[in-house]
Tab-separated table of C-alpha atoms in Angstrom:
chain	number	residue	atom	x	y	z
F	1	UNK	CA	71.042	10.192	2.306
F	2	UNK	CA	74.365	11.179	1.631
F	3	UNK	CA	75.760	11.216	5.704
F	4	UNK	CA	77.760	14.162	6.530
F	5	UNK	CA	80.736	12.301	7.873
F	6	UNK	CA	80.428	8.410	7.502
F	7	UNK	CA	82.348	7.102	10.468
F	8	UNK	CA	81.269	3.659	10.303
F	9	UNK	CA	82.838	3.285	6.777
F	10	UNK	CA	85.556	5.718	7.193
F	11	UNK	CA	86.691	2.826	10.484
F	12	UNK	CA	86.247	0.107	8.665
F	13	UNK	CA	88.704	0.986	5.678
F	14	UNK	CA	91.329	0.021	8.888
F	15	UNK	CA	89.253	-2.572	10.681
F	16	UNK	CA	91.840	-5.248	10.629
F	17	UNK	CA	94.539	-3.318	11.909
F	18	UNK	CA	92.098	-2.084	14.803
F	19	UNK	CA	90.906	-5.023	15.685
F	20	UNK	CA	94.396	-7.013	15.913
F	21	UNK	CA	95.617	-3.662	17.832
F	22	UNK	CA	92.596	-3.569	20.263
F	23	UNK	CA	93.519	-7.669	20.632
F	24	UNK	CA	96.849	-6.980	21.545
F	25	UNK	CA	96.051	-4.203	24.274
F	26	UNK	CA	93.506	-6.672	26.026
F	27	UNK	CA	95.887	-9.013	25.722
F	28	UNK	CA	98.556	-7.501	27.124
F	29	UNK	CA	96.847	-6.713	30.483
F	30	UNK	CA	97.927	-3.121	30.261
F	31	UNK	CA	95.568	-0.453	29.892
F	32	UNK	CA	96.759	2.438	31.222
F	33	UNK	CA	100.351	4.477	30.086
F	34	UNK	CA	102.272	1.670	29.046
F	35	UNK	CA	103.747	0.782	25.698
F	36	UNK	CA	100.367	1.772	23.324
F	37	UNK	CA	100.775	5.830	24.519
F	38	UNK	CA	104.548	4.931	24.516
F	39	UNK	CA	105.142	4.217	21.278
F	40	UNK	CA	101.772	6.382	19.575
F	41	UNK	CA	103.135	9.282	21.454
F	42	UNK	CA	106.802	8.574	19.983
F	43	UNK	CA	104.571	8.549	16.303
F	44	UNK	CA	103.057	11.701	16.705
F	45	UNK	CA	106.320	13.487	17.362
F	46	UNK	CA	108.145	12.503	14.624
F	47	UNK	CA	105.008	13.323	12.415
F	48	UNK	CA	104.809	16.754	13.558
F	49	UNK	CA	108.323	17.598	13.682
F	50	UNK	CA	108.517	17.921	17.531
F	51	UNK	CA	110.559	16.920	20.440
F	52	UNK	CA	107.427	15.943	22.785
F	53	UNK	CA	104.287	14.982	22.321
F	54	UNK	CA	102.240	13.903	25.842
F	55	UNK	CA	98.756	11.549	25.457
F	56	UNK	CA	95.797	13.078	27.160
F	57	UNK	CA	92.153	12.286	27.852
F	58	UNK	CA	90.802	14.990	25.128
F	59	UNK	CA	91.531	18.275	23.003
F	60	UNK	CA	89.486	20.572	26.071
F	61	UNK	CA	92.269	18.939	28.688
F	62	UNK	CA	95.141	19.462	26.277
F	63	UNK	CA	94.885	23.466	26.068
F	64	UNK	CA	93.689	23.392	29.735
F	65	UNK	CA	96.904	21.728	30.568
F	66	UNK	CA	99.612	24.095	28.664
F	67	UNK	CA	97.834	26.972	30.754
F	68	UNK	CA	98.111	25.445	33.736
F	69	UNK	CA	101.490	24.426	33.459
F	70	UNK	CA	102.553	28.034	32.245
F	71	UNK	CA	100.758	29.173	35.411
F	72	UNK	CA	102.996	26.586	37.484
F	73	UNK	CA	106.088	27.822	35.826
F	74	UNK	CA	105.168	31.111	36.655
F	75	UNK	CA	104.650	32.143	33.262
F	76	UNK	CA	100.978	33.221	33.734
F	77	UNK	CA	98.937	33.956	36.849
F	78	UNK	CA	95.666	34.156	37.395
F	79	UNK	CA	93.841	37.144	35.933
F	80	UNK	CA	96.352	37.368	32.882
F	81	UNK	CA	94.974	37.747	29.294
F	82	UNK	CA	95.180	35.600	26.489
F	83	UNK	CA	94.240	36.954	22.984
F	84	UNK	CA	92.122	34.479	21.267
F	85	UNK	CA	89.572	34.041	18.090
F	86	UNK	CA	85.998	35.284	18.900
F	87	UNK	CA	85.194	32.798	15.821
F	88	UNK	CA	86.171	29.299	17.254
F	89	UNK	CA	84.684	26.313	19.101
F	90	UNK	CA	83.533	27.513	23.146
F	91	UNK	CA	86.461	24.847	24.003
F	92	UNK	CA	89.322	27.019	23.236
F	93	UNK	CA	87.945	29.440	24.974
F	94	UNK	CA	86.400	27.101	28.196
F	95	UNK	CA	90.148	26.031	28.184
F	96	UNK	CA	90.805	29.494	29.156
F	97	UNK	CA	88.355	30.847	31.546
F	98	UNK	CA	88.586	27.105	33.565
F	99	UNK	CA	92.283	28.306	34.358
F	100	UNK	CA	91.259	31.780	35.808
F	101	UNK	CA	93.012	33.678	32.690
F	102	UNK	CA	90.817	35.856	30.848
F	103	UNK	CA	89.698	35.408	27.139
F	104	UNK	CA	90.481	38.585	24.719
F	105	UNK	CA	88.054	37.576	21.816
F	106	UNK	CA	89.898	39.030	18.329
F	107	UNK	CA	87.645	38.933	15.274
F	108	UNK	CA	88.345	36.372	12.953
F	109	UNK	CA	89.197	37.331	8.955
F	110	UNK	CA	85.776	37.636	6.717
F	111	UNK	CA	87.246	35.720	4.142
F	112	UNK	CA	89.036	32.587	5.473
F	113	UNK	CA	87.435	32.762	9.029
F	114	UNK	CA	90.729	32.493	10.800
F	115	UNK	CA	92.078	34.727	13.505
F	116	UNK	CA	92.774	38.352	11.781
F	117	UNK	CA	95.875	38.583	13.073
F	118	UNK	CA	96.283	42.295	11.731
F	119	UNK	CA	94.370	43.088	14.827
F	120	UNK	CA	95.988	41.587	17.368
F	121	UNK	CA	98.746	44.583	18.813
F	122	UNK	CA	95.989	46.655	19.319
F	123	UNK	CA	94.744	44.501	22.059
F	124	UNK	CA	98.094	43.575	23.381
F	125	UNK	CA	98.364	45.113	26.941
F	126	UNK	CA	100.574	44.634	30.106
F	127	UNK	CA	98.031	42.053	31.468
F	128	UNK	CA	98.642	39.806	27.962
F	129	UNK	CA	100.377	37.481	28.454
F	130	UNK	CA	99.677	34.763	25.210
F	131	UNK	CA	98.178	34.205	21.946
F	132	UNK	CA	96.025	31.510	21.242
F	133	UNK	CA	95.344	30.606	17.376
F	134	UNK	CA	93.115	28.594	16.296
F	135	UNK	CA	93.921	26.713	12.981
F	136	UNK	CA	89.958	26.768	12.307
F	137	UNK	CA	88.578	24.220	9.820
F	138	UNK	CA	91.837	23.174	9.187
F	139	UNK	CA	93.018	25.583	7.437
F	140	UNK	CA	96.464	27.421	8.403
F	141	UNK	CA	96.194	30.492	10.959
F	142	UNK	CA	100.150	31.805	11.341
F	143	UNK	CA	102.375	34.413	9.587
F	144	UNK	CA	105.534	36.286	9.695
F	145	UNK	CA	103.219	39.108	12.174
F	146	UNK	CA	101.888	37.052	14.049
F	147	UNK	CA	105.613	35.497	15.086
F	148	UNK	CA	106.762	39.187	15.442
F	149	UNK	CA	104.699	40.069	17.596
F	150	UNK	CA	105.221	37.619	19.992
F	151	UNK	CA	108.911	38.491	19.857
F	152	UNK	CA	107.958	41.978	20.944
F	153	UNK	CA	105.598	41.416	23.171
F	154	UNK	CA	107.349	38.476	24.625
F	155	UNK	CA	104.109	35.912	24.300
F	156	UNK	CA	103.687	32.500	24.475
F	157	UNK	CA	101.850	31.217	20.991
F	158	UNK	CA	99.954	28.208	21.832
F	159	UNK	CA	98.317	26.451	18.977
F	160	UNK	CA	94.795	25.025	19.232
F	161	UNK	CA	95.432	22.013	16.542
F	162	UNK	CA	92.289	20.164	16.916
F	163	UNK	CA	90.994	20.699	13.607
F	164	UNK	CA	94.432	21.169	11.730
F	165	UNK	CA	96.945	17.777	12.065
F	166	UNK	CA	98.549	17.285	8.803
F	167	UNK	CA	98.284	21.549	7.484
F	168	UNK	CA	102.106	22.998	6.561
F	169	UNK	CA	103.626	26.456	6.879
F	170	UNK	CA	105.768	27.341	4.727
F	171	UNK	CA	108.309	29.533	6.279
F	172	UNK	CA	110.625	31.988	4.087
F	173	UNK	CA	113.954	31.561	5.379
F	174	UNK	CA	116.917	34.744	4.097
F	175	UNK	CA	114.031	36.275	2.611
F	176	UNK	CA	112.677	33.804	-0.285
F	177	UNK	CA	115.844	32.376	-1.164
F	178	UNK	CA	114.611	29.472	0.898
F	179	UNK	CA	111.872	27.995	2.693
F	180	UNK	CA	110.972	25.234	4.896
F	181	UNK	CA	107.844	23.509	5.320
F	182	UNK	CA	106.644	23.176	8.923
F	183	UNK	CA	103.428	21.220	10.327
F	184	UNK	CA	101.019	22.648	12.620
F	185	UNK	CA	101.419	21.517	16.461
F	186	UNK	CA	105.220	22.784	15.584
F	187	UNK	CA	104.938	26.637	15.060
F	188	UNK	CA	104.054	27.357	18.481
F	189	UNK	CA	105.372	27.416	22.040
F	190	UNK	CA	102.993	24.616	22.553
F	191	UNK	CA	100.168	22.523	20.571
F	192	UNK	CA	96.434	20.982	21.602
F	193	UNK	CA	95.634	18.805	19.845
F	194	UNK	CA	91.640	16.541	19.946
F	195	UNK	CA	91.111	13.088	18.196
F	196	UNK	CA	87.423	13.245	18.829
F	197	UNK	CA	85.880	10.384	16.534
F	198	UNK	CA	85.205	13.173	13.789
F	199	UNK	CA	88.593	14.323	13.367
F	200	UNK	CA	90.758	13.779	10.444
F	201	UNK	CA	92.892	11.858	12.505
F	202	UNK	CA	90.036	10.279	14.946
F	203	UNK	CA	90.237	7.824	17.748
F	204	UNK	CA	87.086	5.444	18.697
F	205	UNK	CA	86.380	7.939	21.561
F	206	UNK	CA	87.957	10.625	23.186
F	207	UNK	CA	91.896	11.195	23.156
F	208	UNK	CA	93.756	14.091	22.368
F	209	UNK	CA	97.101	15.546	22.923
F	210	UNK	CA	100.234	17.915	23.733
F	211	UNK	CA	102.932	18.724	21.653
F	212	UNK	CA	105.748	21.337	22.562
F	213	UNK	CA	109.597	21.493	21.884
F	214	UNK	CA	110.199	22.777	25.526
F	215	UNK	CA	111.666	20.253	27.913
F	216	UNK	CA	110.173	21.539	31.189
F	217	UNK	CA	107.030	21.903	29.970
F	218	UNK	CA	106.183	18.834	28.662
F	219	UNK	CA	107.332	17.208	31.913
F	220	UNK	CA	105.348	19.356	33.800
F	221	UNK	CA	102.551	18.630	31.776
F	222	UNK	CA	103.060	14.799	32.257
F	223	UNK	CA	102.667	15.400	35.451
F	224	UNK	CA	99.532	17.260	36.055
F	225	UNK	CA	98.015	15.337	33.804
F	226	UNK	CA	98.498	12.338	35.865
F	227	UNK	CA	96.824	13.767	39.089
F	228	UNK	CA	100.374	16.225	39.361
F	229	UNK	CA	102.615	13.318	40.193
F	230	UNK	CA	105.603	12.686	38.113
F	231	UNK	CA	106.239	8.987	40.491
F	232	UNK	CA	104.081	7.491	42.037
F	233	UNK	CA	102.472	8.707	45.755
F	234	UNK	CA	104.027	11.569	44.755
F	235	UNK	CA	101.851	14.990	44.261
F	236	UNK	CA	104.028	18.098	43.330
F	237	UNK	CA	101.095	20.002	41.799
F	238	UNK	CA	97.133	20.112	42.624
F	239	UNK	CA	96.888	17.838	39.057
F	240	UNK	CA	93.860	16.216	37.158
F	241	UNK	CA	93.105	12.789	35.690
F	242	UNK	CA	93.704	13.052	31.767
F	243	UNK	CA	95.445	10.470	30.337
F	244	UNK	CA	95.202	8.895	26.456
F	245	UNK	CA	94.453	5.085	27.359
F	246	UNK	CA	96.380	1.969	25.871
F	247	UNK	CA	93.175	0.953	23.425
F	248	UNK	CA	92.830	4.440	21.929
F	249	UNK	CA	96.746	5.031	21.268
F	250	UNK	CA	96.833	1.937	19.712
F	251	UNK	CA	93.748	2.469	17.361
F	252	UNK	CA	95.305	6.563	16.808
F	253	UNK	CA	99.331	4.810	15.764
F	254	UNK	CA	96.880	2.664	12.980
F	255	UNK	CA	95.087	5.495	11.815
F	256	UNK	CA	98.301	7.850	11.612
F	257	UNK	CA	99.861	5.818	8.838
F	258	UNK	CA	96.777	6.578	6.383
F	259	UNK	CA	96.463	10.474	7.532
F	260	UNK	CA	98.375	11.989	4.712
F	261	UNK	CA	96.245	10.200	2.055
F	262	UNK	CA	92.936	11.125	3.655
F	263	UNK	CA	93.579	15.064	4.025
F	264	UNK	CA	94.857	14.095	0.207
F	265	UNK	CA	91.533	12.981	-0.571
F	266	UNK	CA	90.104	15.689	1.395
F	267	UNK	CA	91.511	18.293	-0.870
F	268	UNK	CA	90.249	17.309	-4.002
F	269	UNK	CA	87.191	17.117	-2.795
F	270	UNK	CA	87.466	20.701	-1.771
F	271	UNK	CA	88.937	21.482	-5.303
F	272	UNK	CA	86.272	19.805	-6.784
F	273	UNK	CA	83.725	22.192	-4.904
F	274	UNK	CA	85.487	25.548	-5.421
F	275	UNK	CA	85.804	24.390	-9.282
F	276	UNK	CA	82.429	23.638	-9.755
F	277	UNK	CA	79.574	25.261	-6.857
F	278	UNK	CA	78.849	28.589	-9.406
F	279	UNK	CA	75.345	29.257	-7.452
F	280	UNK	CA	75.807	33.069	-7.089
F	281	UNK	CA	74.179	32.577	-3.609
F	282	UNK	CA	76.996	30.997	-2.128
F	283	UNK	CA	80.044	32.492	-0.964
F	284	UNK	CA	83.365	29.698	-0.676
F	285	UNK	CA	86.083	29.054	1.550
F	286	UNK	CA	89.282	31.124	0.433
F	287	UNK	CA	92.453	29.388	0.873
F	288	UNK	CA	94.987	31.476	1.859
F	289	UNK	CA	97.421	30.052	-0.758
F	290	UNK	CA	94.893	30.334	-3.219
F	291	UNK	CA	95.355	26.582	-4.645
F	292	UNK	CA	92.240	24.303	-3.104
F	293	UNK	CA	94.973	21.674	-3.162
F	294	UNK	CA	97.980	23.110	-1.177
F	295	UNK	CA	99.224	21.884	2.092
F	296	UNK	CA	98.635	24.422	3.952
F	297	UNK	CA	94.639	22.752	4.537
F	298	UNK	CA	93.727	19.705	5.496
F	299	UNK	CA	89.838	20.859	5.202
F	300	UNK	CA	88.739	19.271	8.136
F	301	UNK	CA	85.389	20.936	7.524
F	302	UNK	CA	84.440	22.822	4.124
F	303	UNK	CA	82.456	25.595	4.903
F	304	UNK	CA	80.678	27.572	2.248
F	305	UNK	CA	78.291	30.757	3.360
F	306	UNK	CA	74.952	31.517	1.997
F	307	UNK	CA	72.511	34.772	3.528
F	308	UNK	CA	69.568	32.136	3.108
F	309	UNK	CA	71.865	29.610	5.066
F	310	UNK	CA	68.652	27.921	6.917
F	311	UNK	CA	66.819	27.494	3.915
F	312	UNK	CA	69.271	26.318	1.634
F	313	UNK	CA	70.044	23.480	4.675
F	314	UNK	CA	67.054	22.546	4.376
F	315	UNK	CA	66.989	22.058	0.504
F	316	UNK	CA	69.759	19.979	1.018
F	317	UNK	CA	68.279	17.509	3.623
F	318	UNK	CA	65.359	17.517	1.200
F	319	UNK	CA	67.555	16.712	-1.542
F	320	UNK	CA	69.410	13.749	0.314
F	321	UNK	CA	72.401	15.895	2.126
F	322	UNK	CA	73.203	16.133	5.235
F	323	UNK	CA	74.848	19.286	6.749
F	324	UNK	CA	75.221	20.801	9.648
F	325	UNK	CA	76.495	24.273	11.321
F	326	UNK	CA	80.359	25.029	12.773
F	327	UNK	CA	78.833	27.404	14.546
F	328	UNK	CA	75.562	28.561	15.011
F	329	UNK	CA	76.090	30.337	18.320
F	330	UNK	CA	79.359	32.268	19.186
F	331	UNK	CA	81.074	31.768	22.326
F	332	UNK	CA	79.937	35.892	23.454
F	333	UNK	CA	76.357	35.259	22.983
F	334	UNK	CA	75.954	31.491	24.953
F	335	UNK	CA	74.906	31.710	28.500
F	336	UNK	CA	77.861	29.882	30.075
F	337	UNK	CA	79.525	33.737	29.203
F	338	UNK	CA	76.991	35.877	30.146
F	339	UNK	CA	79.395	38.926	30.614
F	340	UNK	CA	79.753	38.468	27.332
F	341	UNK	CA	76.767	38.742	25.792
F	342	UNK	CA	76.860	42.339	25.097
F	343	UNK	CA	79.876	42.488	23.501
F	344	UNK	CA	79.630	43.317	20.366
F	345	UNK	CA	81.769	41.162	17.260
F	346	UNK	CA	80.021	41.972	14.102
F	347	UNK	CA	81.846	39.668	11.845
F	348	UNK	CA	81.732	36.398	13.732
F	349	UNK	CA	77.889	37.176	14.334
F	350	UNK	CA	77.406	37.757	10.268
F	351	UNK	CA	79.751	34.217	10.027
F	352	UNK	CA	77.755	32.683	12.627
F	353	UNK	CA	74.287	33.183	10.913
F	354	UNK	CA	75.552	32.404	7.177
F	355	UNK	CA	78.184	29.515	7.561
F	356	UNK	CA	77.124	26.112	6.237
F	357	UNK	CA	79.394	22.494	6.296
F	358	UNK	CA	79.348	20.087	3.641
F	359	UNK	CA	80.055	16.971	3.386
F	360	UNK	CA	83.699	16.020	3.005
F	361	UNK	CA	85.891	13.047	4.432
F	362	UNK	CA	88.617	10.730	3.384
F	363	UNK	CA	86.282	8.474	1.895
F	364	UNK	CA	83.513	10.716	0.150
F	365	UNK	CA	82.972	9.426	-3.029
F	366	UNK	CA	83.566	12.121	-6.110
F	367	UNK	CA	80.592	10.608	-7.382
F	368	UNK	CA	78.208	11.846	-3.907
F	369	UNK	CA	80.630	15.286	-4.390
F	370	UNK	CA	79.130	15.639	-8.215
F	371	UNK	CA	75.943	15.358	-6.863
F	372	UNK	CA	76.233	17.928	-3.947
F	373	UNK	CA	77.236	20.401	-6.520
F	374	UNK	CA	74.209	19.661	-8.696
F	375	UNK	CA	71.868	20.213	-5.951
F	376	UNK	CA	73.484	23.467	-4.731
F	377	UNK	CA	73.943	24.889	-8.009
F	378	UNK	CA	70.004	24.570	-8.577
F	379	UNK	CA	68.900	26.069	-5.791
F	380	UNK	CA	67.099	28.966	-6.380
């Protein structure tokens, strides 16, 4: 069986490093924000191109954080509206409704399943107050538009980078005289960002984190992350417990080194399925740059669509592939949104019934991709 994502052997192309770094946290007899989330968080910055970058417990806690801290700045209140993809993960969205803001779902585009941002100033009203994009897949979700349009409307753009770390814009500076190349977890007012074990840049548990350029928000951040006290016995905000611990920063500062040549790996996998699936059942991913191997993708997942998406799954198991679904229910339509479940977002439902993942990791071999293709190009 050809695993969807291989964790076990994607880990142990680092398993030295880990161990010798999980050695040196136990012995150190410091577990909790000391020199591990120190010097990972230090990393991660200077990756993304950013002054801050805060360690916290997951990718759910870092979105939930950059709202609260906007409410505590007195950016937001509760009851304000944040525009946000209907076609995402129910965490970016959960992030929003646990901070008493209210979630303006925005279909996504048919073709790359990102945010359409062409729709977004029609739902812009006084109560909005932000716009959350979701770099889905890991694919790129900004423009020249969308940045306008915060400008107008005077938003906050936060950035849900949980599936993205690594992805480039390439921004046109004096019209296309020049450009510069700028990472995801950068573009925004702020970045969340989720090193769940699957991730392209995955910890051995949960961890995520927060990444902003703004001074007083990261502090504040810092603090209510660390039950809303920025020294100790001292509370200046109603905070919560979420902090990156010592054993997973160190494991995350191993794994960053080796990033860049897994999302390289990634993409010519992805190449190698766009060249080569020519089943007229299946519909594939469009890259926005239209080159399977640009930067702007890190293909986190790659997601291909099929109208006989159940059946052709199961072909696949039967044939030795594993798959599975990102997503088979939409955030509208699950019961934790209830009011929802009326509304009515025809092109995230159609996604939602035809998407399909396959397999695709920094250490799938071209030889298990060449297969894949095979099977999927002889079915029906």
């Amino acid at each position: 069986m050809i695993k969807f994502l291989d964790l076990k052997k994607i880990n142990a192309q680092f398993s030295e490093e880990v161990i010798a770094a999980t050695i040196r946290v136990i012995e150190s007899g410091w577990y909790i924000s000391g020199n591990e989330v120190t010097n990972f968080e230090k990393q991660l910055a200077d990756y993304i191109g950013v002054k801050h970058a805060i360690g916290v417990a997951n990718g759910l806690d870092a979105l939930r954080l950059i709202l609260r801290a906007y409410i505590s700045m007195g950016v937001m209140k509760e009851g304000d509206e944040i525009l946000v993809p209907a076609n995402t993960f129910i965490a970016t969205i959960l992030a929003i409704s646990d901070c008493h803001l209210i979630p303006v779902l925005i279909e996504p585009q048919p073709d790359n399943y990102n945010l359409n941002i062409s729709l977004l100033e029609r739902n812009i009203t006084p109560g909005t107050k932000a716009i959350m994009v979701v770099h889905l897949y890991g694919q790129v979700c900004w423009n020249e538009e969308l940045e306008d349009l915060a400008l107008k409307y005077h938003l906050k753009v936060i950035e849900d980078n949980a599936q993205a770390i690594g992805a480039e814009y390439t921004k046109q500076i004096m019209g296309e005289k020049l450009e510069t190349k700028l990472k995801t977890g950068s573009l925004g007012d702020a970045s969340g960002f989720s090193f769940y074990p699957g991730k392209n840049l995955g910890a051995m548990g949960d961890g995520g984190a927060v990444t902003t350029n703004d001074d007083e928000l990261a502090t504040l951040i810092r603090a209510l992350a660390n039950y809303g006290s920025s020294h100790k016995y001292i509370h200046e905000y109603q905070g919560l417990n979420s902090r990156l611990d010592e054993i997973q920063a160190a494991i995350l500062t191993v794994k960053l080194n080796y990033l860049d040549i897994e999302n390289n790996h990634r993409r010519e996998i992805a190449q190698y399925y766009c060249k080569n699936i020519k089943s007229t059942n299946i519909i594939l991913p469009l890259n926005s740059n239209d080159s399977f191997t640009a930067m702007n993708h890190v293909w986190h997942l790659f997601v291909i669509r099929c109208k006989e998406r159940d059946r052709l799954q199961r072909f696949l198991n039967e044939n030795g592939i594993q798959t599975l679904i990102h997503y088979p229910t939409p955030p509208h339509k699950q019961g934790a949104y209830a009011f929802m479940n009326n509304f009515s977002f025809p092109v995230t439902e159609q996604l939602c019934k035809e998407v399909l993942s396959l397999p695709i990791s920094g250490v799938l071999e071209m030889s298990d991709a060449k297969y894949i293709v095979k099977i999927i190009n002889s079915f029906l």
